[in-house]
Amino acid sequence: MSARRIYFVVSILVLAALPWLIATPYWRGILVLCAMNVLLALSLNLVIGYTGQLNLGQSAFFGIGAYVSTILVKSYGWNFWLAAVAAVGAAGLLGLALAAFAVRLRGHYLAIASLGFAVITYQVLVNWENVTQGVRGIYGIMPPFSHPAALFYLVAGIAVLVYVLIDNLVRSPVGDSLRAIREDEVSAASLGINRALWKAFAFCVGAAIAGLAGCFYPGFVGTLVPDAFNIVESFTMMAMVIVGGMGTMIGPVLGAIVLTFLPELLRGFGELRLMIYGIALTLVVLFMPGGMVQAWMALRARLR
Amino acid sequence: MILRAKEISKSFGGVRAVHNVSIAVPENSIFALIGPNGAGKSTLLNLLSGIYQPDAGSLHLEETNLIGLPAHRRVRLGMARTFQKIRLFRQLTLLENVLAGFHIHQDAPFWEYLVYGDTGRFREEARSLLAFVGLEARSGERAGALPYGQQRMLEIARALATRPRLFMLDEPAAGLNAAEVDFLLKRLEQIGRQGVTVLVVEHNMDLVMNVAHRVFVMDHGEPLFEGTPREVQHDPAVIAAYLGGEFAS
Amino acid sequence: MVALGLTLIYGVLNQINFAHADFVTVGAFTAFFTATRFATKVLGLPDTGAYLLSMFAALGAGALLGLAVNAAVFAPLRDRGDELRPLIATIGVSVLLENAQLALFGPIPYQFDSPFARETLRIGRIFFSAQSVLVVAVSAAAIAALYGFMRFTFLGKALRAVAQDRETAGLMGINPNLLIALTIVIASALAGMAGALLGPVLVLSPFAGASVIVKAFAIVIIGGFGNMQGTILAGILVGVIEAFTVQYLGSGLIDLVVFAMLLLMLVLRPTGLIAERKEENV
Ligand SMILES: Nc1ncnc2c1ncn2[C@@H]1O[C@H](COP(=O)(O)OP(=O)(O)OP(=O)(O)O)[C@@H](O)[C@H]1O
Ligand SMILES: [Mg+2]
């Protein structure tokens, strides 16, 4: 317990120091992106890592959060924070809609249904031009704080809060029930666990968190186009969760950090960059199926 | 009578797995359900526990109508079960498996868990259930790593965590060695003495003859005979069913 | 045809191959370079001959890729009984292939001229390019051949046996691993050939496959995973619906309509057009 406290305090200190250690505007931007990716990876991990639901549509909720908050601010003049609350709510509701499929479908069927869900969301963003401006995009979006360090503190602070809450949740009896559904739905039902309810819960919370991450994205980039929420984004989030170690708390965080910074560090390699990314993803799945967390545990066991 | 099924039926495609079966399980008894392979015993258990819904018939737990009630709701009424093909949470530890069984007794709202995390509320009770089935020493291991016989016992502990009034077991002795069967037999009797009604599907006749108060025999999806273990042993129709159809007169 | 390859793999392996569509692109590129560089320039074949040769080259390229992916990804992951990881691994392979092609061929789309694309046929008042007729004809032939193979040959029956019950098939002296490898190779070769056929129709760029794959999944689901007749039917159905959408709603909405149909289908008949509903055996 006290060891956890120490880790926690050290992480907070490192987070506080980061924007001053890495002080160029470009790298501060990457830090913000990284915090956002951590949020996304945490949200997806709750659904696939703990509840075992193959969800390839997480990019849709990210996009909903981004579009709803931006449109409310730009077209209706809402206050950013109010708009963010509405956006999170909208994403959560849409999560419930996808959960309706998850209740009836399993495994690959759910994977494809969620993929279809993301494609439809993307197409709506492209085609509903009156509202979303379609592929032309929305420009000149302001972040809630213009100073990159402040924006980083905000998003990272939210990421830490979300981490702590989810960590509590998965250690609690709720976590037991979600894992039970992941391991075997029929047995879970035989113990009185209402799988429809808890799947809906996981999808809704996961979607809401992704929507929350989405609220900060447009202001950070300054523009909003549908392509940012292509299904490829779902794959990227999935990669973060897997590479880090799904079904663990710290894994997706590490995965998000590594997969945010790795492509940046590989920029020198030009087109080979994404190739390396592809190879890395395949190799991780093949040789360390539990991701970085498992690799670390194996290493530690060997050193003992 | 704690459980009453009237003329329930279930078919899969063309196969009549259970056909017009009526069954009444007396409270506080150990009730055995036997029959040759494919007789429809597991299907009947699945109908009783809510995994399947019957095509026809009525089903009551005391006064409560069970028809249309999903499996997880029946657990709250006091019905628990184990599976013929073991279904544990293989990646979870023994303790986590049993803790998941306490789900219906966790009554705090979820935001409390968001703030406080692990409450450890049923931990002691879970440990004593593991001790009851002889597994307390391995409580931190993964369920999938247990030997077969112990997996069956863990499934029993997990189901008991729901604190059932009616406990249904599907072939709990399958794959157990003689010593394990003996242990299981003692535990079943003990569960029965604690006021839990036990409904057990079993092929192991030693076990059935030793623990059951009443025995219900099925064949080809239909009821064949019901009586005390002694009566069943001497019934010609039952003997014929077990020897194979061609010997039936 | 792409969907058919996917369904074949799914039927036998219970695995989704996300890289499948990239086999199509690789096939298209192979065909392109065989036809335009190798066959005409080196061998001095006439255009038509070069194109036909290129189709076989694409077939071979697809088969080789299939072999490689099976050896690298599916075979090692097969017995872990995990749905997610092989799927992710194929996403990795897909990213790898797309970007390898990007590095080799650049992002600018190629114009793949097949001799058939230049000619048009006329039936009544409607004009078809000979290429689209070729696409339909060769697809139909390939589908018929595959169907006949699965139904009537010993190997096809063995494949279906493996699809139904891997362990029992193994006991009957069928080597499931060999057959699974064979399936992937057949399916991948189909994808390669589809690339050669579609190359002149689509815009030939490294990401061309990605746009096809999601739709192919929709077709596979609508037809019922692993069900060949269903897939063929669904392929036709989706084609017709796309044509109607273009006619009445505009081409921008194609994906929207197809995927709305997919979700509807999943709610109404989760096991596909043809298959009947099964209850899980507990
Ligand atoms: N989900 C299902 N789908 C199709 N057929 C089924 C299903 N479940 C059971 N059956 C069929 O119903 C019949 C009865 O099966 P059941 O499993 O109830 O028998 P059983 O008495 O439990 O046999 P055993 O002693 O072998 O466990 C069998 O013919 C079986 O094949
Ligand atoms: Mg049975």
GROMACS .gro file of C-alpha atoms in nm, chain B residues 15-243:
model
  229
  319VAL     CA    1  -3.411  -3.336  -3.135
  320ARG     CA    2  -3.655  -3.354  -2.845
  321ALA     CA    3  -3.401  -3.314  -2.569
  322VAL     CA    4  -3.663  -3.282  -2.296
  323HIS     CA    5  -4.023  -3.383  -2.356
  324ASN     CA    6  -4.314  -3.339  -2.117
  325VAL     CA    7  -4.113  -3.374  -1.800
  326SER     CA    8  -4.278  -3.300  -1.467
  327ILE     CA    9  -4.062  -3.293  -1.162
  328ALA     CA   10  -4.111  -3.186  -0.800
  329VAL     CA   11  -3.814  -3.146  -0.572
  330PRO     CA   12  -3.894  -3.164  -0.199
  331GLU     CA   13  -3.734  -2.903   0.024
  332ASN     CA   14  -3.429  -3.005   0.227
  333SER     CA   15  -3.372  -3.321   0.030
  334ILE     CA   16  -3.092  -3.452  -0.184
  335PHE     CA   17  -3.257  -3.529  -0.513
  336ALA     CA   18  -3.071  -3.722  -0.782
  337LEU     CA   19  -3.140  -3.705  -1.154
  338ILE     CA   20  -3.005  -3.999  -1.351
  339GLY     CA   21  -3.035  -4.150  -1.697
  340PRO     CA   22  -2.823  -4.279  -1.984
  341ASN     CA   23  -2.610  -4.048  -2.200
  342GLY     CA   24  -2.817  -3.806  -2.401
  343ALA     CA   25  -3.124  -3.860  -2.180
  344GLY     CA   26  -3.172  -3.485  -2.147
  345LYS     CA   27  -3.050  -3.437  -1.789
  346SER     CA   28  -2.823  -3.144  -1.863
  347THR     CA   29  -3.088  -2.985  -2.079
  348LEU     CA   30  -3.337  -3.014  -1.794
  349LEU     CA   31  -3.089  -2.853  -1.558
  350ASN     CA   32  -3.031  -2.574  -1.810
  351LEU     CA   33  -3.406  -2.519  -1.825
  352LEU     CA   34  -3.434  -2.509  -1.447
  353SER     CA   35  -3.144  -2.267  -1.409
  354GLY     CA   36  -3.253  -2.039  -1.691
  355ILE     CA   37  -2.973  -2.100  -1.942
  356TYR     CA   38  -3.248  -2.212  -2.183
  357GLN     CA   39  -3.613  -2.118  -2.184
  358PRO     CA   40  -3.856  -2.410  -2.229
  359ASP     CA   41  -4.072  -2.444  -2.542
  360ALA     CA   42  -4.368  -2.537  -2.324
  361GLY     CA   43  -4.460  -2.609  -1.964
  362SER     CA   44  -4.456  -2.429  -1.632
  363LEU     CA   45  -4.183  -2.382  -1.378
  364HIS     CA   46  -4.204  -2.255  -1.021
  365LEU     CA   47  -3.963  -2.201  -0.736
  366GLU     CA   48  -4.205  -2.220  -0.448
  367GLU     CA   49  -4.462  -1.957  -0.551
  368THR     CA   50  -4.244  -1.769  -0.798
  369ASN     CA   51  -4.303  -1.830  -1.167
  370LEU     CA   52  -3.964  -1.883  -1.332
  371ILE     CA   53  -4.074  -1.882  -1.694
  372GLY     CA   54  -3.913  -1.593  -1.881
  373LEU     CA   55  -3.687  -1.512  -1.588
  374PRO     CA   56  -3.322  -1.493  -1.705
  375ALA     CA   57  -3.056  -1.703  -1.534
  376HIS     CA   58  -2.903  -1.418  -1.335
  377ARG     CA   59  -3.239  -1.329  -1.180
  378ARG     CA   60  -3.297  -1.687  -1.069
  379VAL     CA   61  -2.972  -1.673  -0.873
  380ARG     CA   62  -3.120  -1.393  -0.662
  381LEU     CA   63  -3.409  -1.625  -0.578
  382GLY     CA   64  -3.162  -1.871  -0.431
  383MET     CA   65  -3.079  -2.103  -0.721
  384ALA     CA   66  -2.715  -2.193  -0.791
  385ARG     CA   67  -2.555  -2.447  -1.020
  386THR     CA   68  -2.236  -2.605  -1.150
  387PHE     CA   69  -2.165  -2.721  -1.503
  388GLN     CA   70  -2.099  -3.063  -1.652
  389LYS     CA   71  -1.819  -2.918  -1.863
  390ILE     CA   72  -1.630  -2.713  -1.604
  391ARG     CA   73  -1.667  -2.340  -1.658
  392LEU     CA   74  -1.432  -2.157  -1.427
  393PHE     CA   75  -1.283  -1.810  -1.470
  394ARG     CA   76  -0.956  -1.969  -1.570
  395GLN     CA   77  -0.734  -1.660  -1.571
  396LEU     CA   78  -0.854  -1.549  -1.228
  397THR     CA   79  -0.727  -1.677  -0.895
  398LEU     CA   80  -0.923  -1.922  -0.684
  399LEU     CA   81  -1.009  -1.644  -0.442
  400GLU     CA   82  -1.127  -1.415  -0.724
  401ASN     CA   83  -1.344  -1.696  -0.860
  402VAL     CA   84  -1.520  -1.735  -0.528
  403LEU     CA   85  -1.542  -1.358  -0.469
  404ALA     CA   86  -1.723  -1.320  -0.802
  405GLY     CA   87  -1.981  -1.560  -0.656
  406PHE     CA   88  -2.074  -1.302  -0.393
  407HIS     CA   89  -2.194  -1.063  -0.663
  408ILE     CA   90  -2.560  -1.063  -0.562
  409HIS     CA   91  -2.469  -0.984  -0.202
  410GLN     CA   92  -2.265  -0.677  -0.293
  411ASP     CA   93  -2.513  -0.401  -0.233
  412ALA     CA   94  -2.304  -0.084  -0.224
  413PRO     CA   95  -2.365   0.155  -0.517
  414PHE     CA   96  -2.081   0.159  -0.766
  415TRP     CA   97  -1.963   0.514  -0.693
  416GLU     CA   98  -1.865   0.394  -0.350
  417TYR     CA   99  -1.634   0.149  -0.523
  418LEU     CA  100  -1.500   0.432  -0.740
  419VAL     CA  101  -1.386   0.609  -0.428
  420TYR     CA  102  -1.288   0.327  -0.196
  421GLY     CA  103  -1.190   0.048  -0.434
  422ASP     CA  104  -1.154  -0.296  -0.284
  423THR     CA  105  -1.370  -0.333   0.025
  424GLY     CA  106  -1.249  -0.682   0.112
  425ARG     CA  107  -1.595  -0.744   0.251
  426PHE     CA  108  -1.644  -1.109   0.161
  427ARG     CA  109  -1.279  -1.209   0.169
  428GLU     CA  110  -1.302  -1.407   0.493
  429GLU     CA  111  -1.617  -1.587   0.389
  430ALA     CA  112  -1.459  -1.668   0.051
  431ARG     CA  113  -1.158  -1.817   0.226
  432SER     CA  114  -1.373  -2.032   0.446
  433LEU     CA  115  -1.560  -2.160   0.140
  434LEU     CA  116  -1.226  -2.249  -0.018
  435ALA     CA  117  -1.135  -2.428   0.303
  436PHE     CA  118  -1.466  -2.613   0.290
  437VAL     CA  119  -1.368  -2.767  -0.046
  438GLY     CA  120  -1.006  -2.820   0.065
  439LEU     CA  121  -0.846  -2.550  -0.147
  440GLU     CA  122  -0.756  -2.272   0.096
  441ALA     CA  123  -0.384  -2.336   0.051
  442ARG     CA  124  -0.401  -2.256  -0.319
  443SER     CA  125  -0.623  -1.947  -0.302
  444GLY     CA  126  -0.375  -1.726  -0.489
  445GLU     CA  127  -0.322  -1.960  -0.785
  446ARG     CA  128  -0.493  -1.934  -1.119
  447ALA     CA  129  -0.801  -2.150  -1.149
  448GLY     CA  130  -0.693  -2.282  -1.490
  449ALA     CA  131  -0.380  -2.430  -1.334
  450LEU     CA  132  -0.568  -2.657  -1.093
  451PRO     CA  133  -0.593  -3.030  -1.152
  452TYR     CA  134  -0.929  -3.143  -1.285
  453GLY     CA  135  -1.080  -3.276  -0.964
  454GLN     CA  136  -0.999  -2.960  -0.773
  455GLN     CA  137  -1.151  -2.749  -1.049
  456ARG     CA  138  -1.480  -2.926  -0.984
  457MET     CA  139  -1.455  -2.850  -0.615
  458LEU     CA  140  -1.374  -2.485  -0.687
  459GLU     CA  141  -1.684  -2.458  -0.902
  460ILE     CA  142  -1.886  -2.585  -0.607
  461ALA     CA  143  -1.731  -2.328  -0.374
  462ARG     CA  144  -1.798  -2.051  -0.624
  463ALA     CA  145  -2.165  -2.148  -0.658
  464LEU     CA  146  -2.204  -2.174  -0.279
  465ALA     CA  147  -2.090  -1.814  -0.252
  466THR     CA  148  -2.428  -1.709  -0.389
  467ARG     CA  149  -2.575  -1.868  -0.072
  468PRO     CA  150  -2.826  -2.086  -0.253
  469ARG     CA  151  -3.139  -2.253  -0.119
  470LEU     CA  152  -3.147  -2.488  -0.415
  471PHE     CA  153  -2.811  -2.611  -0.539
  472MET     CA  154  -2.800  -2.794  -0.872
  473LEU     CA  155  -2.490  -2.989  -0.977
  474ASP     CA  156  -2.431  -3.143  -1.319
  475GLU     CA  157  -2.218  -3.457  -1.283
  476PRO     CA  158  -1.992  -3.330  -1.005
  477ALA     CA  159  -1.818  -3.667  -0.975
  478ALA     CA  160  -1.724  -3.700  -1.342
  479GLY     CA  161  -1.349  -3.737  -1.374
  480LEU     CA  162  -1.284  -3.764  -1.000
  481ASN     CA  163  -1.081  -4.046  -0.845
  482ALA     CA  164  -1.221  -4.261  -0.565
  483ALA     CA  165  -1.081  -4.047  -0.283
  484GLU     CA  166  -1.216  -3.731  -0.444
  485VAL     CA  167  -1.560  -3.888  -0.491
  486ASP     CA  168  -1.557  -3.975  -0.125
  487PHE     CA  169  -1.472  -3.618  -0.030
  488LEU     CA  170  -1.742  -3.483  -0.262
  489LEU     CA  171  -1.997  -3.720  -0.108
  490LYS     CA  172  -1.922  -3.591   0.241
  491ARG     CA  173  -1.945  -3.232   0.127
  492LEU     CA  174  -2.277  -3.286  -0.049
  493GLU     CA  175  -2.421  -3.439   0.268
  494GLN     CA  176  -2.290  -3.148   0.468
  495ILE     CA  177  -2.444  -2.897   0.227
  496GLY     CA  178  -2.770  -3.086   0.254
  497ARG     CA  179  -2.759  -3.077   0.634
  498GLN     CA  180  -2.721  -2.699   0.627
  499GLY     CA  181  -3.072  -2.669   0.489
  500VAL     CA  182  -2.981  -2.643   0.121
  501THR     CA  183  -3.182  -2.852  -0.120
  502VAL     CA  184  -2.947  -3.040  -0.352
  503LEU     CA  185  -3.039  -3.151  -0.704
  504VAL     CA  186  -2.760  -3.360  -0.847
  505VAL     CA  187  -2.724  -3.508  -1.196
  506GLU     CA  188  -2.490  -3.803  -1.170
  507HIS     CA  189  -2.371  -4.116  -1.347
  508ASN     CA  190  -2.179  -4.242  -1.048
  509MET     CA  191  -2.427  -4.487  -0.894
  510ASP     CA  192  -2.229  -4.532  -0.575
  511LEU     CA  193  -2.265  -4.163  -0.505
  512VAL     CA  194  -2.632  -4.156  -0.597
  513MET     CA  195  -2.720  -4.459  -0.385
  514ASN     CA  196  -2.529  -4.319  -0.089
  515VAL     CA  197  -2.649  -3.960  -0.072
  516ALA     CA  198  -2.982  -3.933  -0.254
  517HIS     CA  199  -3.312  -3.937  -0.073
  518ARG     CA  200  -3.504  -3.961  -0.399
  519VAL     CA  201  -3.402  -4.050  -0.752
  520PHE     CA  202  -3.559  -3.937  -1.077
  521VAL     CA  203  -3.476  -4.136  -1.391
  522MET     CA  204  -3.494  -3.995  -1.745
  523ASP     CA  205  -3.449  -4.161  -2.081
  524HIS     CA  206  -3.481  -4.015  -2.432
  525GLY     CA  207  -3.592  -3.684  -2.291
  526GLU     CA  208  -3.885  -3.835  -2.100
  527PRO     CA  209  -3.938  -3.929  -1.736
  528LEU     CA  210  -3.896  -4.300  -1.678
  529PHE     CA  211  -3.923  -4.358  -1.306
  530GLU     CA  212  -3.911  -4.186  -0.972
  531GLY     CA  213  -3.854  -4.337  -0.628
  532THR     CA  214  -3.609  -4.412  -0.352
  533PRO     CA  215  -3.261  -4.532  -0.450
  534ARG     CA  216  -3.357  -4.885  -0.350
  535GLU     CA  217  -3.669  -4.886  -0.568
  536VAL     CA  218  -3.478  -4.751  -0.863
  537GLN     CA  219  -3.217  -5.024  -0.837
  538HIS     CA  220  -3.481  -5.291  -0.877
  539ASP     CA  221  -3.706  -5.134  -1.137
  540PRO     CA  222  -3.699  -5.339  -1.460
  541ALA     CA  223  -3.763  -5.041  -1.688
  542VAL     CA  224  -3.467  -4.854  -1.543
  543ILE     CA  225  -3.241  -5.158  -1.573
  544ALA     CA  226  -3.352  -5.202  -1.932
  545ALA     CA  227  -3.284  -4.838  -2.017
  546TYR     CA  228  -2.933  -4.865  -1.878
  547LEU     CA  229  -2.861  -5.190  -2.060
   0.00000   0.00000   0.00000
